[in-house]
């Protein structure tokens, strides 16, 4: 796709306004930004009279911590997504492979709109609304809703707030205008404290035991990452057996607080023996470049990829890539 397929908010809103049957897709293993963005836009289009459905490639159900976002029951499992719909919208998904088994729906749709904020977005839609300066895809969706003149009521606001809160790490990385958006969402009735606690601050007791085992075996390499420090931890299948994906995904947020390390990595073992890898940087090194080297992607300070081999081999690969990683600026 060429750069001419880039559309502005008004063009994208016109496409959305014209569609009567819309499939909205989030990336596989959706987070609150991907799913919240898809549900917020889905709710708005449903209010305008369109038939809508929201899905993602896997898992087959909405993760427990995100279920409260789907107040209208728009979610359908990937197996129930029709082969073709008038308009296909992919949200928070930087490349078509991140749609997993639903990637084929993009080419099958007469019109496809990509709404995203990843620097690495490959512009795989027939129309692409990509703003890599937006802290969350939900910020771009809020602009679309304003262009569509849809009222942002509490169910829509809840979805947007969840996306913004997650991608800005509870507003830490939010620009002033995004704080203003958050204020609007709170004024629409969102209970921010309860929503954030449910999304990222509440875990079953078994989480404590899992964290103890995983963090107890974490390793710090002060000389790695160009002398800025590299910390890593491994979540094996035996560690994650009794807990949800939410508990496993939370580990990186603890590991990345290590003061002696610019870069943090968490390797999460999959049932097939591969590794889902999360990378975070504080602000000096670009970890997206590391993820890209191994077929993944993301943002400068938060990226990921799927690793193959032993845990030691994957960590060695990251260590090597960090030695020459570019600065984050
Ligand atoms: P995570 O560590 O899963 O929270 O992901 C951090 C960032 O990296 C997010 O922006 C993801 O979209 C991106 N990301 C994670 N895994 C992959 C992957 N396998 N391919 C491309 N981007 C990824
Ligand atoms: Mn995401
Ligand atoms: Mn996002």
Coordinates of C-alpha atoms in Angstrom, one line a residue, residues 6-177:
X6 CA -3.3 7.4 4.4
X7 CA -6.6 9.1 5.2
X8 CA -7.4 11.9 7.7
X9 CA -10.0 11.7 10.5
X10 CA -12.7 13.3 8.3
X11 CA -12.2 10.8 5.5
X12 CA -12.2 7.8 7.9
X13 CA -15.3 9.1 9.6
X14 CA -17.0 9.4 6.2
X15 CA -16.2 5.7 5.5
X16 CA -17.5 4.6 8.8
X17 CA -20.7 6.7 8.4
X18 CA -21.4 5.1 5.1
X19 CA -21.1 1.4 6.2
X20 CA -24.0 -0.7 7.3
X21 CA -22.2 -3.9 8.2
X22 CA -18.9 -3.5 10.0
X23 CA -16.4 -6.0 11.5
X24 CA -14.0 -4.5 14.0
X25 CA -10.8 -6.4 14.9
X26 CA -8.3 -6.1 17.7
X27 CA -4.8 -7.7 17.6
X28 CA -4.3 -11.2 19.0
X29 CA -4.2 -11.4 22.8
X30 CA -5.9 -8.0 22.9
X31 CA -5.0 -5.5 25.5
X32 CA -7.4 -2.7 26.8
X33 CA -6.3 -0.3 24.0
X34 CA -7.0 -2.8 21.2
X35 CA -10.3 -4.2 22.5
X36 CA -11.5 -0.9 24.1
X37 CA -10.9 1.0 20.8
X38 CA -12.8 -1.7 18.8
X39 CA -15.7 -1.8 21.3
X40 CA -15.9 2.0 21.6
X41 CA -16.1 2.4 17.8
X42 CA -18.4 -0.6 17.5
X43 CA -20.8 0.9 20.1
X44 CA -20.9 4.2 18.3
X45 CA -21.6 2.6 14.9
X46 CA -24.3 0.4 16.4
X47 CA -26.0 3.5 17.8
X48 CA -25.9 4.9 14.2
X49 CA -27.8 1.8 13.0
X50 CA -25.0 -0.4 11.6
X51 CA -24.7 -4.1 12.2
X52 CA -21.4 -4.5 14.0
X53 CA -19.3 -7.3 15.5
X54 CA -16.0 -7.1 17.4
X55 CA -13.4 -9.9 17.4
X56 CA -9.7 -10.9 17.6
X57 CA -7.8 -14.0 16.4
X58 CA -7.3 -15.6 19.8
X59 CA -8.0 -16.5 22.5
X60 CA -11.7 -17.6 22.0
X61 CA -13.0 -15.4 24.8
X62 CA -12.4 -11.9 26.1
X63 CA -9.8 -11.9 28.9
X64 CA -11.5 -11.7 32.3
X65 CA -10.1 -8.3 33.2
X66 CA -11.5 -6.7 29.9
X67 CA -15.0 -8.3 30.0
X68 CA -16.7 -5.3 31.6
X69 CA -15.9 -3.3 28.5
X70 CA -18.3 -5.2 26.3
X71 CA -21.5 -3.9 27.8
X72 CA -23.5 -4.5 24.7
X73 CA -22.3 -8.0 23.8
X74 CA -20.6 -7.0 20.6
X75 CA -17.9 -9.7 20.8
X76 CA -18.0 -12.8 18.6
X77 CA -15.3 -15.4 18.7
X78 CA -12.9 -15.6 15.7
X79 CA -14.7 -18.7 14.3
X80 CA -17.9 -16.7 14.0
X81 CA -16.5 -13.8 12.0
X82 CA -18.1 -13.8 8.6
X83 CA -15.6 -14.3 5.7
X84 CA -16.5 -10.9 4.2
X85 CA -18.1 -7.7 5.5
X86 CA -18.7 -4.3 3.9
X87 CA -16.1 -2.6 6.0
X88 CA -13.3 -4.2 8.0
X89 CA -11.7 -2.0 10.7
X90 CA -8.4 -3.2 12.3
X91 CA -7.5 -1.3 15.5
X92 CA -4.2 -1.0 17.4
X93 CA -2.7 -3.6 15.0
X94 CA 0.6 -2.7 13.4
X95 CA 0.7 -5.4 10.7
X96 CA -1.7 -7.9 9.2
X97 CA 0.0 -10.9 10.9
X98 CA -0.9 -9.4 14.3
X99 CA -4.6 -10.2 13.4
X100 CA -3.6 -13.9 13.5
X101 CA -6.2 -16.2 11.9
X102 CA -8.4 -13.2 11.0
X103 CA -5.7 -11.6 8.8
X104 CA -7.5 -13.0 5.7
X105 CA -10.5 -10.8 6.4
X106 CA -8.6 -7.7 5.4
X107 CA -8.1 -8.7 1.7
X108 CA -11.6 -10.2 1.6
X109 CA -13.3 -6.9 2.5
X110 CA -14.1 -4.3 -0.3
X111 CA -12.9 -1.6 2.1
X112 CA -10.6 -1.9 5.0
X113 CA -9.6 0.8 7.5
X114 CA -6.6 0.5 9.7
X115 CA -6.7 2.8 12.9
X116 CA -3.5 2.6 14.8
X117 CA -0.6 4.4 16.6
X118 CA 2.3 2.0 16.0
X119 CA 5.4 3.6 14.4
X120 CA 5.9 0.4 12.6
X121 CA 2.4 0.2 11.0
X122 CA 2.7 -1.3 7.6
X123 CA -0.4 0.5 6.2
X124 CA -2.0 -2.8 5.1
X125 CA -5.6 -1.4 4.8
X126 CA -7.2 0.1 1.7
X127 CA -7.4 3.2 4.0
X128 CA -5.1 3.9 6.9
X129 CA -5.6 6.3 9.7
X130 CA -2.2 6.0 11.5
X131 CA -0.9 8.6 14.0
X132 CA 2.2 7.5 15.7
X133 CA 2.2 10.5 18.0
X134 CA -1.1 9.3 19.6
X135 CA -0.3 7.6 22.9
X136 CA -3.1 5.1 22.4
X137 CA -5.4 4.0 19.5
X138 CA -8.2 5.0 21.8
X139 CA -7.1 8.7 21.4
X140 CA -7.6 8.4 17.6
X141 CA -11.0 6.7 18.1
X142 CA -12.1 9.6 20.3
X143 CA -11.3 11.9 17.4
X144 CA -13.3 9.7 15.0
X145 CA -16.3 9.8 17.4
X146 CA -16.2 13.5 17.5
X147 CA -16.0 13.7 13.7
X148 CA -19.1 11.3 13.6
X149 CA -20.8 13.6 16.2
X150 CA -21.5 10.6 18.3
X151 CA -22.1 11.4 22.0
X152 CA -19.5 9.8 24.2
X153 CA -21.7 8.2 26.9
X154 CA -20.4 6.1 29.8
X155 CA -20.2 2.7 28.0
X156 CA -18.1 4.3 25.2
X157 CA -16.1 6.4 27.6
X158 CA -15.3 3.4 29.7
X159 CA -13.7 1.6 26.7
X160 CA -11.7 4.7 25.7
X161 CA -10.5 5.4 29.2
X162 CA -9.4 1.7 29.6
X163 CA -7.3 2.1 26.4
X164 CA -5.8 5.4 27.3
X165 CA -5.0 4.4 30.9
X166 CA -3.3 1.2 29.8
X167 CA -1.2 2.6 27.0
X168 CA -0.1 5.6 29.0
X169 CA 0.7 3.4 32.0
X170 CA -2.0 5.0 34.1
X171 CA -1.5 8.5 32.5
X172 CA 2.2 8.7 33.2
X173 CA 3.0 9.2 29.5
X174 CA -0.2 11.2 28.7
X175 CA 0.2 14.6 27.0
X176 CA -1.9 17.5 28.3
X177 CA -4.5 17.1 25.5

